[in-house]
Coordinates of C-alpha atoms and ligand atoms in Angstrom, one line a residue:
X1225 CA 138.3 29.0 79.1
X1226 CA 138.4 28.0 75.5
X1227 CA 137.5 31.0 73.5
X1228 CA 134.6 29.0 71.6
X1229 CA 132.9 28.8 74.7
X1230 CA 133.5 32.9 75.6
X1231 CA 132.1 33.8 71.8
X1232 CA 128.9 35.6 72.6
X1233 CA 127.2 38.2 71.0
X1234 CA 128.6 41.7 70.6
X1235 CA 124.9 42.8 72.4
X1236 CA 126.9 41.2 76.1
X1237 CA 130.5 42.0 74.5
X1238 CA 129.7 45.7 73.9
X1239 CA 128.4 46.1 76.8
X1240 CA 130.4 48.8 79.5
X1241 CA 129.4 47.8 83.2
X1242 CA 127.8 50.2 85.0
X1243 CA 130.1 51.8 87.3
X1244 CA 128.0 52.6 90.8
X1245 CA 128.4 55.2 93.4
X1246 CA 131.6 53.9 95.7
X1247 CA 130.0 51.8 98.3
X1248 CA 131.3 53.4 101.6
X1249 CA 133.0 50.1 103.7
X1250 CA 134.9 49.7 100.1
X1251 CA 136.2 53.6 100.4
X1252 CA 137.3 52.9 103.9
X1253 CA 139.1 49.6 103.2
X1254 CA 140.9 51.1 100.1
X1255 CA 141.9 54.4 102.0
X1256 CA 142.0 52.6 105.3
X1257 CA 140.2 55.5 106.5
X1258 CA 139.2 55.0 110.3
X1259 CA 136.4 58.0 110.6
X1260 CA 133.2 58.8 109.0
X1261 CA 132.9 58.3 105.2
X1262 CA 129.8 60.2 104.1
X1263 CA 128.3 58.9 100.7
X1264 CA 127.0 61.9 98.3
X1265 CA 127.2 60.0 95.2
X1266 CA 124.1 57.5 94.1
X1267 CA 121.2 60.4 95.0
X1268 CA 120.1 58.2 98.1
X1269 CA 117.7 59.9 100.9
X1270 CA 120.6 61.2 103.6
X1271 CA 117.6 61.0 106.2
X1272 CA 117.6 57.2 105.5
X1273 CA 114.8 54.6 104.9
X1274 CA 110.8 55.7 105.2
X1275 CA 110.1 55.2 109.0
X1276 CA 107.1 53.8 107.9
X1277 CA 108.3 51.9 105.6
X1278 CA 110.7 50.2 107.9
X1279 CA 107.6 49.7 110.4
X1280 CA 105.8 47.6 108.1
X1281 CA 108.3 45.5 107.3
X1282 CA 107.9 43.9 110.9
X1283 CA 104.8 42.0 109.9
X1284 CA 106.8 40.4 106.9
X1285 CA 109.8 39.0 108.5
X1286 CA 107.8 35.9 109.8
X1287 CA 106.3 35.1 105.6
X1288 CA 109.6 35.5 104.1
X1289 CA 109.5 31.9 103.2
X1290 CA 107.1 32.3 101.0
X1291 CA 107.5 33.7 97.6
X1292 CA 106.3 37.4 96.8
X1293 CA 103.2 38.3 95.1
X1294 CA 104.3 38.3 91.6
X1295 CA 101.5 40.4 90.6
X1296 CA 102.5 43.4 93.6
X1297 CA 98.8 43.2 94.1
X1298 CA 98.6 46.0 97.6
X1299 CA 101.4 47.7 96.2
X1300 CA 99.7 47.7 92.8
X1301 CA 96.4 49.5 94.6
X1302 CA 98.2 51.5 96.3
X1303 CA 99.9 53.4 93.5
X1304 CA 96.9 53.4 91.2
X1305 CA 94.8 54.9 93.5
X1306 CA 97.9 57.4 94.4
X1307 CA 98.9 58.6 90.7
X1308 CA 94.4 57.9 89.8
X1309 CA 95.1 55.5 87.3
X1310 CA 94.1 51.8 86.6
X1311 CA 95.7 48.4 88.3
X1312 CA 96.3 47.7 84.7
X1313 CA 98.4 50.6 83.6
X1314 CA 101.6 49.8 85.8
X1315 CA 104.3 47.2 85.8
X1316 CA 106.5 47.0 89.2
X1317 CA 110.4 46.2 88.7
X1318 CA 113.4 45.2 90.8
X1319 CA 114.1 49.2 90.8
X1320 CA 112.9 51.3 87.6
X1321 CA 116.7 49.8 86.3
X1322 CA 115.0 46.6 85.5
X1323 CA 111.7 48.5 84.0
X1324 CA 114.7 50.2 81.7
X1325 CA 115.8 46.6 80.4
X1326 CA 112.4 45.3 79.9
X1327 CA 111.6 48.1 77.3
X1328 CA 114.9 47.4 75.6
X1329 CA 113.8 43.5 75.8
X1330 CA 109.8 44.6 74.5
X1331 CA 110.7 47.4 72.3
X1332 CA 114.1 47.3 70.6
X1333 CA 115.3 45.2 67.7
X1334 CA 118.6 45.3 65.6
X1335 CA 118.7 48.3 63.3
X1336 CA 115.9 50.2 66.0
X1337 CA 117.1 53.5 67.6
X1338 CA 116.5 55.1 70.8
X1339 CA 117.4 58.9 71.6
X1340 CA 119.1 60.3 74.8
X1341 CA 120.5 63.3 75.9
X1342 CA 124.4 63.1 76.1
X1343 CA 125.4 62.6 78.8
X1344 CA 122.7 61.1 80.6
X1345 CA 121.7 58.4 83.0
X1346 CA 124.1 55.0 81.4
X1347 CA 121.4 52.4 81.9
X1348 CA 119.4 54.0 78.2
X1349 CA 122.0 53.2 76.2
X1350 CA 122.7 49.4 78.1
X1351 CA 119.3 48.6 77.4
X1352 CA 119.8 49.3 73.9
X1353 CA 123.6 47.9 73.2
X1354 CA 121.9 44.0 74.9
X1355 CA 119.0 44.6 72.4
X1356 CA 121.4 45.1 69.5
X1357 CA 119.6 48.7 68.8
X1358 CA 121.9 52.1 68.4
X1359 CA 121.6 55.2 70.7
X1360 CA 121.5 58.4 69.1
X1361 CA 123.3 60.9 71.4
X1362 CA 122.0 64.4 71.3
X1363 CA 124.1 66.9 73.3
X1364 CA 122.6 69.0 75.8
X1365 CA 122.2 72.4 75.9
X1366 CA 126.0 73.8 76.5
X1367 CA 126.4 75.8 79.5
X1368 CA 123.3 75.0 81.4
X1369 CA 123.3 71.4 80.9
X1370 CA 119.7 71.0 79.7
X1371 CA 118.1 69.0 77.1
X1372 CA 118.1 70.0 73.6
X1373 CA 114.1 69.5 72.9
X1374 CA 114.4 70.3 69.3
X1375 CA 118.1 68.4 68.3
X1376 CA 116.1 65.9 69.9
X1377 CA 113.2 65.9 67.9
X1378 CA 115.0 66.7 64.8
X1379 CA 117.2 63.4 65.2
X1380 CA 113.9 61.6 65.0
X1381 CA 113.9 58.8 62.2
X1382 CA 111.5 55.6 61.4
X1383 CA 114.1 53.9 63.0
X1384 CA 113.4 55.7 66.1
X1385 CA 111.5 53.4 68.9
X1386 CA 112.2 55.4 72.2
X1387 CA 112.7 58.5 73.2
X1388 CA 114.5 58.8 76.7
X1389 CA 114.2 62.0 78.8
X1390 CA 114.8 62.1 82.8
X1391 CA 113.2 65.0 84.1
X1392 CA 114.6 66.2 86.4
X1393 CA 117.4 65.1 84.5
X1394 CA 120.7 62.8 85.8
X1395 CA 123.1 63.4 85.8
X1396 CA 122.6 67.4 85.7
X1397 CA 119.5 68.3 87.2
X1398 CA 117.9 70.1 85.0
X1399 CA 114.3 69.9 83.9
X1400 CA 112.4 70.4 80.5
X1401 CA 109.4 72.3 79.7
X1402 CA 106.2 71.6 78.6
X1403 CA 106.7 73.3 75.1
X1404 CA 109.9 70.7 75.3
X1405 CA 107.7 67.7 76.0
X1406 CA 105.1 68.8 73.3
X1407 CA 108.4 69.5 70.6
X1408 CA 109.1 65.8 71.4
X1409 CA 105.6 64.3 71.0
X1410 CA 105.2 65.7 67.6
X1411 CA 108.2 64.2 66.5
X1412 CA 108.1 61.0 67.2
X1413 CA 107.1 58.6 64.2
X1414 CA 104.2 56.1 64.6
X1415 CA 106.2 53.7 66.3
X1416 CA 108.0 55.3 69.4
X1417 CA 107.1 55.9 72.9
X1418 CA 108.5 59.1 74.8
X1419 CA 109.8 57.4 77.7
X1420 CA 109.5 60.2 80.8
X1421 CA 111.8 59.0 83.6
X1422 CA 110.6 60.8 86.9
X1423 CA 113.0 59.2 89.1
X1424 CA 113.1 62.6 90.9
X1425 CA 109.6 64.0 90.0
X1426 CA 108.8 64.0 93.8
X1427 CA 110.9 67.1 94.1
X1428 CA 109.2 68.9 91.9
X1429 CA 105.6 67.5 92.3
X1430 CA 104.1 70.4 94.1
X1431 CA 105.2 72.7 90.7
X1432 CA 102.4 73.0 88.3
X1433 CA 104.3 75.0 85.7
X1434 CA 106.6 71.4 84.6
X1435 CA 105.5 68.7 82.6
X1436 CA 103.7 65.2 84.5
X1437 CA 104.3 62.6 82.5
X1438 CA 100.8 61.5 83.8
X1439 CA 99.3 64.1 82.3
X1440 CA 100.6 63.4 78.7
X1441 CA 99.3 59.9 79.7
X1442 CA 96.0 60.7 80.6
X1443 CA 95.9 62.5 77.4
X1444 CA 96.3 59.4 75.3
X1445 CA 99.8 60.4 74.9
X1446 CA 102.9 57.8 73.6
X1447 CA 103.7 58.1 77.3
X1448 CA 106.0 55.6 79.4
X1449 CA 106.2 57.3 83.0
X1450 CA 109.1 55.6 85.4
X1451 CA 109.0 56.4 88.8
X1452 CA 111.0 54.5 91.3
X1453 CA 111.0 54.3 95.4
X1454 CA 115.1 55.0 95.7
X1455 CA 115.0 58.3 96.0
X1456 CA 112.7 60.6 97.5
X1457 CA 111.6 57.6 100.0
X1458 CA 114.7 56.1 100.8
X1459 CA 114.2 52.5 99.9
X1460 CA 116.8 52.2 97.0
X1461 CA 118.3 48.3 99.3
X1462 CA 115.1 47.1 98.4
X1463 CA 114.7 48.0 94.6
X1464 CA 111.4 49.0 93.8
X1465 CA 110.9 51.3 90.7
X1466 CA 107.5 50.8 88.5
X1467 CA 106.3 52.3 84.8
X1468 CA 103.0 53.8 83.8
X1469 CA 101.9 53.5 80.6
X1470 CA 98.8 52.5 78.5
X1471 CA 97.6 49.1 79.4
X1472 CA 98.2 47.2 76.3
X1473 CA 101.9 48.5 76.9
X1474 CA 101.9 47.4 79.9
X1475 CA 100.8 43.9 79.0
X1476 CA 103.5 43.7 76.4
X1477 CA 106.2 44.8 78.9
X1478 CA 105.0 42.1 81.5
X1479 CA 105.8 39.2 78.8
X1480 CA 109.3 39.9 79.6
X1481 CA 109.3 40.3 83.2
X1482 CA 110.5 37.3 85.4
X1483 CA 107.9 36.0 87.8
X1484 CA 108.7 37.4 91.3
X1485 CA 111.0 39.8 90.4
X1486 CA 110.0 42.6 92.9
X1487 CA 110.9 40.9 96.8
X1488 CA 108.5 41.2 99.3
X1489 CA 110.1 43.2 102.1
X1490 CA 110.9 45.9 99.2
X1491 CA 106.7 45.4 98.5
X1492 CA 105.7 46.1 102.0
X1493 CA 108.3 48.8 102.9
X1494 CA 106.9 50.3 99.3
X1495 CA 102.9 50.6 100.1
X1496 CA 103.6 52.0 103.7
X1497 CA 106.4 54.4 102.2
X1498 CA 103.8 55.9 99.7
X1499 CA 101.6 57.3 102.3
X1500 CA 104.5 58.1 105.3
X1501 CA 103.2 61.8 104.3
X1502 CA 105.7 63.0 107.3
X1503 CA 108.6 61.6 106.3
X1504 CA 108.2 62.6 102.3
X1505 CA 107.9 66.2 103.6
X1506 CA 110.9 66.7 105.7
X1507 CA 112.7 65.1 102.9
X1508 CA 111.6 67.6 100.5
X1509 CA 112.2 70.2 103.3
X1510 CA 116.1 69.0 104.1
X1511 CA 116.7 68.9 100.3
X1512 CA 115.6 72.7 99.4
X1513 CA 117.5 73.5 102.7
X1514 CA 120.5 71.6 101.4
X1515 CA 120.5 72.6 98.2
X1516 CA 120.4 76.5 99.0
X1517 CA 123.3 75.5 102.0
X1518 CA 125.1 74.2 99.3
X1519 CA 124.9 76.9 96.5
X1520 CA 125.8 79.4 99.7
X1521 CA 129.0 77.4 100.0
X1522 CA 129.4 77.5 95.9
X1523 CA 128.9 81.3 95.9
X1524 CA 131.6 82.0 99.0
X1525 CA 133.9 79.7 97.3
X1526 CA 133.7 81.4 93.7
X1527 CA 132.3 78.5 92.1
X1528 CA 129.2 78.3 89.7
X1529 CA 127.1 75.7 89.7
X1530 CA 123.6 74.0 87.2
X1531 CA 120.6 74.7 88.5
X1532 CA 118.8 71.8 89.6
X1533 CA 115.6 70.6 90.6
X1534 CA 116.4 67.3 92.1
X1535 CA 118.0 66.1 95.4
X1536 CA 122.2 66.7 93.9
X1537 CA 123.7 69.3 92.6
X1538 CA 127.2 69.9 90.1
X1539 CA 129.1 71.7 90.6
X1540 CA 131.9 73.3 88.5
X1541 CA 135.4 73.3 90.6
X1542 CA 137.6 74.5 87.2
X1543 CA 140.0 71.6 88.5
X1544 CA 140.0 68.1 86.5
X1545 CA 137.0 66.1 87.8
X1546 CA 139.4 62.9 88.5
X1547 CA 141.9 64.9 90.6
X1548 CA 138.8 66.8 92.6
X1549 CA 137.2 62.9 93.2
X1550 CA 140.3 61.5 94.7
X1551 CA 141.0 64.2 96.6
X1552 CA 137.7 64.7 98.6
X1553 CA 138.0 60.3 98.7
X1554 CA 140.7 60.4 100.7
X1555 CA 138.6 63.1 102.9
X1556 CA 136.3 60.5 103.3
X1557 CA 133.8 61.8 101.1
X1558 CA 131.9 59.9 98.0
X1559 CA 130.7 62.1 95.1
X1560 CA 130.4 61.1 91.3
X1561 CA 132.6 62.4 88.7
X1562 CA 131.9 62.0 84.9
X1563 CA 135.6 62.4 83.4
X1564 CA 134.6 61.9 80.1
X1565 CA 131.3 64.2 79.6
X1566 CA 132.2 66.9 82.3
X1567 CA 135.8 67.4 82.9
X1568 CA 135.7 70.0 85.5
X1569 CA 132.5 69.1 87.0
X1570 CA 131.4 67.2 90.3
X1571 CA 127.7 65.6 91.1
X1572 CA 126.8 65.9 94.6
X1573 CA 123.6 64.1 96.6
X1574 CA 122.2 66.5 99.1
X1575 CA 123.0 65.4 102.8
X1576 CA 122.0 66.2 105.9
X1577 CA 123.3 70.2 106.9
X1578 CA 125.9 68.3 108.6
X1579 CA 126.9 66.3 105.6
X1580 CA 127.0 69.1 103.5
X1581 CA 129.0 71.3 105.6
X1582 CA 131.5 68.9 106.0
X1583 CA 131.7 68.6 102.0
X1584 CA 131.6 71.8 101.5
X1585 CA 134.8 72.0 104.0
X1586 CA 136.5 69.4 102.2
X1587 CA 135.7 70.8 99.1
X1588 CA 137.3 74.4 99.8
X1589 CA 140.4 72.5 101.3
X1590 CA 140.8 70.2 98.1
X1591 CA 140.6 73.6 96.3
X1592 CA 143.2 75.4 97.5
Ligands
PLP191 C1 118.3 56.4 90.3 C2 117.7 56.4 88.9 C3 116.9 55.4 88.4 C4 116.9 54.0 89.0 O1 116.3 53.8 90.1 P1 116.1 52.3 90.7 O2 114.6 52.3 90.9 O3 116.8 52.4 92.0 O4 116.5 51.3 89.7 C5 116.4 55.5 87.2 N1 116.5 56.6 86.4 C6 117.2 57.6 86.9 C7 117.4 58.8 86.0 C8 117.8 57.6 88.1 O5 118.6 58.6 88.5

C-alpha cells in the first residue's frame, strides 16, 4: 500500500497487540497433537458456562434478529439491585476490556498520565498509548509480587488522571489492603479517579478484611469499580464486563460507548448467571480446592510459589519461562508466561482436580 495511506498516528502505531491465552484447536494444529489439550492460561471457569446462564439463553435464540437493548435495561436492574446501587451508576461493555478503552477515550488526553503496577494486566497501558497519554510503571513489591501502594502514590503528579489497581491483581494474584487503597486515595490530585478492577473480587467477596471498591464508592470516593462476567461465571464467549462509578461519570463514559455494544445472548446469559447461586459456589469451592491441590504439588516438587487470592496461581519453576511454556505446549497444556517481567515464572488458571493433576504431572516431567 502506498505509505501515505499507512501514515497514522503513533497512538495506533505504538500500539503492541494484545497477545491472548493460546486458543486450544490452534495448539493442536501447530503441535498436531491428537489428545486432550487442556487450556490453563486466560483465568476462564474450568467448570464451564453458568448452567443458568446457558438456560436462559433458550428463550433468546428465536429474537436474535432483533438488535439488543442498548441500554442492558434487565441486566442493568439486575446488578444494581445485586451490588445496591443506582440504574444510573453503571455502564455495561463488550467485556470490562471495552470499559478499559472507554475511560482512556473519556479520560485521557496527550501529556495526561495514568499509573500501573509493572507488570500488570496489558490492556491499562493500551488504553492509554490510543489516547496519546503516558503510563507511569511502578514496580511491584519484589519477591511477593504485590503492589507498591506508596511508589504508587508517590509517582502521583497533576498530570495524573487514572490510577489503575486489579485487586486481586493479574497477572500475580495478589491483593492490596485497605491502608493501601486509602495511601492511594490521598494521593491522587483533583483530577484522577482510582480505577479498582475486581475482575476476580468474586473470590474474595466473602472476606471482610480487603478493600470493596463499592465501599470507597458509596463513600463518595474517586472510585471506578470494573467487574466483568468472564471469570467467576464462566461467560467470557459472550463478553460482558460493566463499571460502577458515580453517575455523572457514568454519563460521561456512555458518550463514547457504541450503541449496542453489549449482544443480547451475552445480556440474558448475564442476568440469569448473577443469581445461579449454585453454580457461583461450587466454583468458589473447586478453586480453593484447586488452588491448595496445586500449592501441594508446588511443595512436593520444591517449588515456591505467590500467594494468590484469585482463580490462577505462578509459580516459580527456576527454569526460563519460554523453555517451561513450550515444553508443557507440546504436553498439551496452555499456561501464560511473561518472558519479559517474570523470567522464571509461570501463570496457571485453576482446573478441574483432574486438570490440575495432569499439569502438575507435566510440570514435574518438564522439570526434570
Ligand atoms: C480478565 C480480565 C479483565 C477482562 O475481562 P473481560 O470482561 O473479559 O473483558 C479485566 N481486567 C482484568 C484484570 C482481567 O484479568
Amino acid at each position: 500500500m502506498n505509505p501515505e495511506r499507512l501514515a497514522v498516528s503513533d497512538r495506533i502505531s505504538r500500539l503492541i497487540p494484545y497477545q491472548p491465552g493460546k486458543p486450544i484447536d490452534e495448539v493442536k494444529r501447530e503441535l498436531g497433537i491428537v489428545g486432550d489439550v487442556i487450556k490453563l492460561a486466560s483465568n476462564e471457569n474450568p467448570l464451564g458456562p453458568s448452567p443458568a446462564g446457558i438456560a436462559a439463553l433458550q428463550t433468546v435464540l428465536p429474537t436474535l434478529a432483533l438488535y439488543p437493548d442498548g441500554a442492558c435495561h434487565t441486566l442493568r436492574l439486575a446488578v444494581a439491585k445485586k451490588h445496591g446501587v443506582s440504574p444510573d451508576s453503571l455502564i455495561f461493555g463488550n467485556g470490562s476490556d471495552e470499559v478499559i478503552h472507554l475511560l482512556g477515550l473519556t479520560f485521557l488526553e496527550p501529556g495526561d498520565e495514568i499509573i500501573v503496577g509493572d507488570p500488570t494486566f496489558v490492556l491499562y497501558e493500551a488504553a492509554a498509548t490510543l489516547a496519546g497519554a503516558t503510563t507511569v510503571k511502578v514496580p511491584l513489591t519484589p519477591g511477593d509480587l504485590r503492589h507498591d501502594a506508596a511508589a504508587m502514590a508517590a509517582a502521583c503528579t497533576e498530570k495524573t488522571r487514572l490510577v489503575f489497581v486489579a485487586n486481586p491483581h493479574n497477572p500475580t494474584g495478589s491483593v492490596i489492603s485497605k491502608a493501601d487503597v486509602e495511601t492511594l486515595l490521598a494521593a491522587l490530585p483533583p483530577r484522577a479517579f482510582l480505577v479498582l478492577d475486581e475482575a476476580y473480587a468474586e473470590y474474595v467477596e466473602d472476606d471482610p478484611s480487603l478493600p470493596r471498591a463499592l465501599d470507597y464508592l458509596a463513600a463518595g470516593a474517586p472510585v471506578i469499580c470494573l467487574r466483568t462476567f468472564s471469570k467467576l461465571y464462566g461467560l467470557a464467549g459472550f463478553r460482558v464486563g460493566y463499571a460502577v462509578a458515580a453517575p455523572d461519570v457514568i454519563a460521561l463514559l456512555n458518550q463514547g460507548r457504541s450503541p449496542f455494544n453489549v449482544n443480547l445472548a451475552g445480556q440474558v446469559a448475564a442476568t440469569a448467571a448473577l443469581t445461579d447461586t449454585e453454580f457461583i459456589a461450587r466454583s468458589k469451592q473447586n478453586n480453593d480446592e484447586g488452588i491448595a491441590q496445586l500449592i501441594a504439588g508446588f511443595q512436593r516438587l520444591g517449588l515456591s510459589w505467590v500467594p494468590t487470592r484469585a482463580n490462577f496461581i505462578v509459580v516459580d519453576t527456576g527454569r526460563p519461562a519460554k523453555a517451561m511454556f513450550d515444553a508443557l505446549l507440546k504436553q498439551g497444556i496452555i499456561v501464560r508466561a511473561f518472558p519479559k517481567d517474570l523470567p522464571t515464572h509461570l501463570r496457571v488458571t485453576i482446573g478441574t482436580p483432574e486438570q490440575n493433576a495432569r499439569f502438575l504431572e507435566a510440570l514435574e516431567a518438564c522439570l526434570s
